[in-house]
Amino acid sequence: MDKGYEKEAFRTVCIKKSVLQKFKGFSKRQGKSHSMTLLAMVEFFDHNGISPDQRMNETIVGLKYLIKKRFNAMVAIMRSIEKEQTLPTVSMIQALFQQELEPEEEEGWEGDFDFFEQQLTEKQTPSDPELLDTEIQVPKIVHEHLKEEMEALKRDIKHVLDHLVPVKNRLGKDYLKLDLDPELIERYQQKIKNP
C-alpha cells in the first residue's frame, strides 16, 4: 500500500494504451505504485518549476563538465586578480614601510648611478619579443622618490650652468670658465662618489 494514502479511494483516468504501457514500465523501474509514481512526477515538476514540455538538453555528465569548466575559469580569474592587483599592492605597502623604517641620512644627494649605468650598458635583449612590450610597474613611493632625486639633480645642474662664464680668447678658441666656490665643487664631487 501507499504510505499516507491508504484510506483514499481510487479514481480512474482515461489514458491512451501506448502511453499507459510507457507509464507502467516507468513505474516498475521506479519501484513504486502507479499513484506514487505519478505523484512524484507532479511534485518534481512543481518543485523545480519545469514544464514537462521543456527539454533539458544537458545530461548530468554534460552539466558536470560545464560546472568544471566554469570553475576553472573562476580559478583563472582569481589567479589573475592575485597577480595583477594583490601582489603589486603588497609590494607598494612593503616599499612604504621600508621607506618609513629607513633612517634619515644627512642632507645630500642620494642618487643611484648603478641603476642608470646598468640600463645604459646592458646590451642583452630578451629572447622573447613579448617581454619587450610588457610594462613595468614601479610602486608609487619609489616613483615619487625618484622624481625628487631628479628635481634635486636638475637644480644642481642648473646652478652649475648658471655659473658658467664665456671667455673670449684672442689667440685661440673661446672657452667656458666655471665660476664656483671650490667648497661647492668638492660637495658635488662627494655627492657623485657617495650616492
PDB file of C-alpha atoms in Angstrom:
ATOM      1  CA  MET A   1       0.000   0.000   0.000  1.00  0.00           C
ATOM      2  CA  ASP A   2       0.967   3.611  -0.486  1.00  0.00           C
ATOM      3  CA  LYS A   3       2.154   5.225   2.780  1.00  0.00           C
ATOM      4  CA  GLY A   4      -0.030   8.118   3.865  1.00  0.00           C
ATOM      5  CA  TYR A   5      -2.660   7.392   1.214  1.00  0.00           C
ATOM      6  CA  GLU A   6      -4.059   4.045   2.489  1.00  0.00           C
ATOM      7  CA  LYS A   7      -7.567   5.385   3.198  1.00  0.00           C
ATOM      8  CA  GLU A   8      -8.025   7.306  -0.060  1.00  0.00           C
ATOM      9  CA  ALA A   9     -10.269   5.870  -2.741  1.00  0.00           C
ATOM     10  CA  PHE A  10      -9.151   5.141  -6.298  1.00  0.00           C
ATOM     11  CA  ARG A  11     -10.444   7.046  -9.312  1.00  0.00           C
ATOM     12  CA  THR A  12      -9.970   6.263 -12.955  1.00  0.00           C
ATOM     13  CA  VAL A  13      -8.323   8.363 -15.639  1.00  0.00           C
ATOM     14  CA  CYS A  14      -8.648   7.633 -19.340  1.00  0.00           C
ATOM     15  CA  ILE A  15      -5.177   7.242 -20.874  1.00  0.00           C
ATOM     16  CA  LYS A  16      -4.206   6.023 -24.335  1.00  0.00           C
ATOM     17  CA  LYS A  17      -2.973   2.435 -24.395  1.00  0.00           C
ATOM     18  CA  SER A  18       0.581   3.189 -25.648  1.00  0.00           C
ATOM     19  CA  VAL A  19       1.025   5.972 -23.055  1.00  0.00           C
ATOM     20  CA  LEU A  20      -0.261   3.628 -20.301  1.00  0.00           C
ATOM     21  CA  GLN A  21       2.315   0.986 -21.278  1.00  0.00           C
ATOM     22  CA  LYS A  22       5.146   3.558 -21.055  1.00  0.00           C
ATOM     23  CA  PHE A  23       3.864   4.775 -17.704  1.00  0.00           C
ATOM     24  CA  LYS A  24       3.595   1.215 -16.302  1.00  0.00           C
ATOM     25  CA  GLY A  25       7.179   0.483 -17.400  1.00  0.00           C
ATOM     26  CA  PHE A  26       8.391   3.723 -15.793  1.00  0.00           C
ATOM     27  CA  SER A  27       6.524   2.930 -12.539  1.00  0.00           C
ATOM     28  CA  LYS A  28       8.072  -0.530 -12.490  1.00  0.00           C
ATOM     29  CA  ARG A  29      11.602   0.933 -12.895  1.00  0.00           C
ATOM     30  CA  GLN A  30      10.890   3.353 -10.035  1.00  0.00           C
ATOM     31  CA  GLY A  31       9.688   0.522  -7.805  1.00  0.00           C
ATOM     32  CA  LYS A  32       6.546   2.411  -6.785  1.00  0.00           C
ATOM     33  CA  SER A  33       2.859   2.100  -7.384  1.00  0.00           C
ATOM     34  CA  HIS A  34       1.283   3.950 -10.276  1.00  0.00           C
ATOM     35  CA  SER A  35      -0.251   6.534  -7.897  1.00  0.00           C
ATOM     36  CA  MET A  36       3.052   7.254  -6.081  1.00  0.00           C
ATOM     37  CA  THR A  37       4.990   7.447  -9.359  1.00  0.00           C
ATOM     38  CA  LEU A  38       2.517   9.944 -10.787  1.00  0.00           C
ATOM     39  CA  LEU A  39       2.580  11.957  -7.541  1.00  0.00           C
ATOM     40  CA  ALA A  40       6.422  12.026  -7.536  1.00  0.00           C
ATOM     41  CA  MET A  41       6.440  13.249 -11.144  1.00  0.00           C
ATOM     42  CA  VAL A  42       3.933  16.039 -10.471  1.00  0.00           C
ATOM     43  CA  GLU A  43       5.811  17.168  -7.327  1.00  0.00           C
ATOM     44  CA  PHE A  44       9.122  17.119  -9.216  1.00  0.00           C
ATOM     45  CA  PHE A  45       7.805  19.409 -11.951  1.00  0.00           C
ATOM     46  CA  ASP A  46       6.120  21.724  -9.423  1.00  0.00           C
ATOM     47  CA  HIS A  47       9.104  21.916  -7.100  1.00  0.00           C
ATOM     48  CA  ASN A  48      11.659  22.624  -9.873  1.00  0.00           C
ATOM     49  CA  GLY A  49       9.420  24.922 -11.907  1.00  0.00           C
ATOM     50  CA  ILE A  50       9.874  22.860 -15.042  1.00  0.00           C
ATOM     51  CA  SER A  51       7.250  22.210 -17.655  1.00  0.00           C
ATOM     52  CA  PRO A  52       7.012  18.611 -18.943  1.00  0.00           C
ATOM     53  CA  ASP A  53       7.103  20.085 -22.451  1.00  0.00           C
ATOM     54  CA  GLN A  54      10.566  21.591 -21.869  1.00  0.00           C
ATOM     55  CA  ARG A  55      13.574  19.507 -22.824  1.00  0.00           C
ATOM     56  CA  MET A  56      16.706  19.670 -20.730  1.00  0.00           C
ATOM     57  CA  ASN A  57      19.321  19.327 -23.445  1.00  0.00           C
ATOM     58  CA  GLU A  58      22.105  18.748 -20.943  1.00  0.00           C
ATOM     59  CA  THR A  59      22.793  15.402 -19.361  1.00  0.00           C
ATOM     60  CA  ILE A  60      24.225  15.110 -15.871  1.00  0.00           C
ATOM     61  CA  VAL A  61      27.674  14.398 -17.331  1.00  0.00           C
ATOM     62  CA  GLY A  62      27.380  17.458 -19.572  1.00  0.00           C
ATOM     63  CA  LEU A  63      26.344  19.620 -16.616  1.00  0.00           C
ATOM     64  CA  LYS A  64      29.282  18.333 -14.569  1.00  0.00           C
ATOM     65  CA  TYR A  65      31.648  19.235 -17.426  1.00  0.00           C
ATOM     66  CA  LEU A  66      30.096  22.708 -17.736  1.00  0.00           C
ATOM     67  CA  ILE A  67      30.403  23.315 -13.982  1.00  0.00           C
ATOM     68  CA  LYS A  68      34.026  22.124 -14.010  1.00  0.00           C
ATOM     69  CA  LYS A  69      34.803  24.391 -16.975  1.00  0.00           C
ATOM     70  CA  ARG A  70      33.255  27.413 -15.239  1.00  0.00           C
ATOM     71  CA  PHE A  71      35.056  26.575 -12.006  1.00  0.00           C
ATOM     72  CA  ASN A  72      38.385  26.508 -13.889  1.00  0.00           C
ATOM     73  CA  ALA A  73      37.550  29.897 -15.422  1.00  0.00           C
ATOM     74  CA  MET A  74      36.798  31.258 -11.945  1.00  0.00           C
ATOM     75  CA  VAL A  75      40.145  29.951 -10.645  1.00  0.00           C
ATOM     76  CA  ALA A  76      41.919  31.631 -13.586  1.00  0.00           C
ATOM     77  CA  ILE A  77      40.174  34.929 -12.784  1.00  0.00           C
ATOM     78  CA  MET A  78      41.184  34.687  -9.117  1.00  0.00           C
ATOM     79  CA  ARG A  79      44.800  33.975 -10.066  1.00  0.00           C
ATOM     80  CA  SER A  80      44.740  36.939 -12.423  1.00  0.00           C
ATOM     81  CA  ILE A  81      43.399  39.179  -9.645  1.00  0.00           C
ATOM     82  CA  GLU A  82      46.125  37.945  -7.304  1.00  0.00           C
ATOM     83  CA  LYS A  83      48.846  38.513  -9.894  1.00  0.00           C
ATOM     84  CA  GLU A  84      47.688  41.894 -11.192  1.00  0.00           C
ATOM     85  CA  GLN A  85      46.174  43.508  -8.100  1.00  0.00           C
ATOM     86  CA  THR A  86      47.144  41.832  -4.837  1.00  0.00           C
ATOM     87  CA  LEU A  87      50.881  41.354  -5.430  1.00  0.00           C
ATOM     88  CA  PRO A  88      51.521  44.928  -6.689  1.00  0.00           C
ATOM     89  CA  THR A  89      49.565  46.248  -3.710  1.00  0.00           C
ATOM     90  CA  VAL A  90      51.691  44.177  -1.335  1.00  0.00           C
ATOM     91  CA  SER A  91      54.896  45.445  -2.977  1.00  0.00           C
ATOM     92  CA  MET A  92      53.697  49.061  -2.644  1.00  0.00           C
ATOM     93  CA  ILE A  93      52.916  48.541   1.049  1.00  0.00           C
ATOM     94  CA  GLN A  94      56.317  46.915   1.601  1.00  0.00           C
ATOM     95  CA  ALA A  95      58.025  49.825  -0.151  1.00  0.00           C
ATOM     96  CA  LEU A  96      56.058  52.236   2.021  1.00  0.00           C
ATOM     97  CA  PHE A  97      57.118  50.513   5.239  1.00  0.00           C
ATOM     98  CA  GLN A  98      60.694  50.155   4.012  1.00  0.00           C
ATOM     99  CA  GLN A  99      60.869  53.887   3.317  1.00  0.00           C
ATOM    100  CA  GLU A 100      59.432  54.711   6.756  1.00  0.00           C
ATOM    101  CA  LEU A 101      61.889  52.388   8.514  1.00  0.00           C
ATOM    102  CA  GLU A 102      64.992  53.732   6.741  1.00  0.00           C
ATOM    103  CA  PRO A 103      66.941  56.117   8.979  1.00  0.00           C
ATOM    104  CA  GLU A 104      67.149  59.747   7.903  1.00  0.00           C
ATOM    105  CA  GLU A 105      70.559  60.461   6.402  1.00  0.00           C
ATOM    106  CA  GLU A 106      72.483  63.680   6.290  1.00  0.00           C
ATOM    107  CA  GLU A 107      71.426  66.152   3.661  1.00  0.00           C
ATOM    108  CA  GLY A 108      72.968  65.278   0.344  1.00  0.00           C
ATOM    109  CA  TRP A 109      72.177  63.703  -2.926  1.00  0.00           C
ATOM    110  CA  GLU A 110      71.021  60.091  -2.663  1.00  0.00           C
ATOM    111  CA  GLY A 111      71.119  59.279  -6.365  1.00  0.00           C
ATOM    112  CA  ASP A 112      71.900  55.807  -7.626  1.00  0.00           C
ATOM    113  CA  PHE A 113      74.033  55.764 -10.749  1.00  0.00           C
ATOM    114  CA  ASP A 114      74.445  51.962 -10.726  1.00  0.00           C
ATOM    115  CA  PHE A 115      70.881  51.500 -11.991  1.00  0.00           C
ATOM    116  CA  PHE A 116      71.391  54.006 -14.830  1.00  0.00           C
ATOM    117  CA  GLU A 117      74.778  52.549 -15.753  1.00  0.00           C
ATOM    118  CA  GLN A 118      73.266  49.081 -15.914  1.00  0.00           C
ATOM    119  CA  GLN A 119      70.470  50.326 -18.168  1.00  0.00           C
ATOM    120  CA  LEU A 120      72.903  52.145 -20.476  1.00  0.00           C
ATOM    121  CA  THR A 121      75.455  49.342 -20.722  1.00  0.00           C
ATOM    122  CA  GLU A 122      73.021  46.453 -20.931  1.00  0.00           C
ATOM    123  CA  LYS A 123      73.176  45.065 -24.458  1.00  0.00           C
ATOM    124  CA  GLN A 124      71.241  41.839 -23.980  1.00  0.00           C
ATOM    125  CA  THR A 125      67.725  41.894 -25.314  1.00  0.00           C
ATOM    126  CA  PRO A 126      65.165  39.369 -24.095  1.00  0.00           C
ATOM    127  CA  SER A 127      64.798  36.324 -26.319  1.00  0.00           C
ATOM    128  CA  ASP A 128      61.007  36.574 -26.066  1.00  0.00           C
ATOM    129  CA  PRO A 129      59.767  39.572 -28.111  1.00  0.00           C
ATOM    130  CA  GLU A 130      56.668  39.837 -25.881  1.00  0.00           C
ATOM    131  CA  LEU A 131      58.905  40.833 -22.969  1.00  0.00           C
ATOM    132  CA  LEU A 132      59.868  43.988 -24.841  1.00  0.00           C
ATOM    133  CA  ASP A 133      56.226  45.096 -24.905  1.00  0.00           C
ATOM    134  CA  THR A 134      55.495  44.481 -21.232  1.00  0.00           C
ATOM    135  CA  GLU A 135      55.018  47.416 -18.932  1.00  0.00           C
ATOM    136  CA  ILE A 136      56.957  47.543 -15.675  1.00  0.00           C
ATOM    137  CA  GLN A 137      55.052  48.740 -12.655  1.00  0.00           C
ATOM    138  CA  VAL A 138      57.004  50.766 -10.122  1.00  0.00           C
ATOM    139  CA  PRO A 139      55.482  51.403  -6.697  1.00  0.00           C
ATOM    140  CA  LYS A 140      54.256  54.983  -6.341  1.00  0.00           C
ATOM    141  CA  ILE A 141      56.551  55.700  -3.373  1.00  0.00           C
ATOM    142  CA  VAL A 142      59.649  54.636  -5.316  1.00  0.00           C
ATOM    143  CA  HIS A 143      58.446  56.703  -8.272  1.00  0.00           C
ATOM    144  CA  GLU A 144      57.979  59.793  -6.061  1.00  0.00           C
ATOM    145  CA  HIS A 145      61.437  59.262  -4.533  1.00  0.00           C
ATOM    146  CA  LEU A 146      62.998  59.079  -7.992  1.00  0.00           C
ATOM    147  CA  LYS A 147      61.154  62.239  -9.052  1.00  0.00           C
ATOM    148  CA  GLU A 148      62.532  64.097  -6.016  1.00  0.00           C
ATOM    149  CA  GLU A 149      66.068  62.943  -6.830  1.00  0.00           C
ATOM    150  CA  MET A 150      65.598  64.050 -10.435  1.00  0.00           C
ATOM    151  CA  GLU A 151      64.440  67.517  -9.331  1.00  0.00           C
ATOM    152  CA  ALA A 152      67.440  67.859  -6.987  1.00  0.00           C
ATOM    153  CA  LEU A 153      69.769  66.827  -9.816  1.00  0.00           C
ATOM    154  CA  LYS A 154      68.152  69.381 -12.136  1.00  0.00           C
ATOM    155  CA  ARG A 155      68.636  72.139  -9.548  1.00  0.00           C
ATOM    156  CA  ASP A 156      72.314  71.221  -9.118  1.00  0.00           C
ATOM    157  CA  ILE A 157      72.944  71.192 -12.875  1.00  0.00           C
ATOM    158  CA  LYS A 158      71.085  74.491 -13.307  1.00  0.00           C
ATOM    159  CA  HIS A 159      73.217  76.019 -10.548  1.00  0.00           C
ATOM    160  CA  VAL A 160      76.413  74.864 -12.293  1.00  0.00           C
ATOM    161  CA  LEU A 161      75.212  76.112 -15.697  1.00  0.00           C
ATOM    162  CA  ASP A 162      74.293  79.494 -14.208  1.00  0.00           C
ATOM    163  CA  HIS A 163      77.896  79.887 -13.040  1.00  0.00           C
ATOM    164  CA  LEU A 164      79.479  79.185 -16.419  1.00  0.00           C
ATOM    165  CA  VAL A 165      81.083  82.298 -17.815  1.00  0.00           C
ATOM    166  CA  PRO A 166      82.061  82.515 -21.512  1.00  0.00           C
ATOM    167  CA  VAL A 167      85.636  83.754 -22.005  1.00  0.00           C
ATOM    168  CA  LYS A 168      86.810  85.233 -25.318  1.00  0.00           C
ATOM    169  CA  ASN A 169      90.288  84.217 -26.307  1.00  0.00           C
ATOM    170  CA  ARG A 170      92.110  86.384 -28.835  1.00  0.00           C
ATOM    171  CA  LEU A 171      94.639  83.733 -29.811  1.00  0.00           C
ATOM    172  CA  GLY A 172      92.521  80.547 -29.850  1.00  0.00           C
ATOM    173  CA  LYS A 173      89.055  79.205 -29.366  1.00  0.00           C
ATOM    174  CA  ASP A 174      86.667  80.760 -26.879  1.00  0.00           C
ATOM    175  CA  TYR A 175      86.060  78.686 -23.756  1.00  0.00           C
ATOM    176  CA  LEU A 176      83.813  78.477 -20.688  1.00  0.00           C
ATOM    177  CA  LYS A 177      85.028  79.265 -17.186  1.00  0.00           C
ATOM    178  CA  LEU A 178      83.305  77.723 -14.142  1.00  0.00           C
ATOM    179  CA  ASP A 179      82.893  80.436 -11.522  1.00  0.00           C
ATOM    180  CA  LEU A 180      82.026  78.333  -8.451  1.00  0.00           C
ATOM    181  CA  ASP A 181      83.317  78.206  -4.898  1.00  0.00           C
ATOM    182  CA  PRO A 182      85.849  75.314  -4.556  1.00  0.00           C
ATOM    183  CA  GLU A 183      83.925  74.027  -1.496  1.00  0.00           C
ATOM    184  CA  LEU A 184      80.751  73.705  -3.589  1.00  0.00           C
ATOM    185  CA  ILE A 185      82.642  71.803  -6.299  1.00  0.00           C
ATOM    186  CA  GLU A 186      84.001  69.470  -3.599  1.00  0.00           C
ATOM    187  CA  ARG A 187      80.464  68.888  -2.299  1.00  0.00           C
ATOM    188  CA  TYR A 188      79.225  67.974  -5.802  1.00  0.00           C
ATOM    189  CA  GLN A 189      82.134  65.553  -6.204  1.00  0.00           C
ATOM    190  CA  GLN A 190      81.238  63.905  -2.875  1.00  0.00           C
ATOM    191  CA  LYS A 191      77.622  63.502  -3.968  1.00  0.00           C
ATOM    192  CA  ILE A 192      78.710  61.727  -7.124  1.00  0.00           C
ATOM    193  CA  LYS A 193      81.255  59.483  -5.345  1.00  0.00           C
ATOM    194  CA  ASN A 194      78.948  58.581  -2.416  1.00  0.00           C
ATOM    195  CA  PRO A 195      75.407  58.373  -3.754  1.00  0.00           C
TER     196      PRO A 195
END
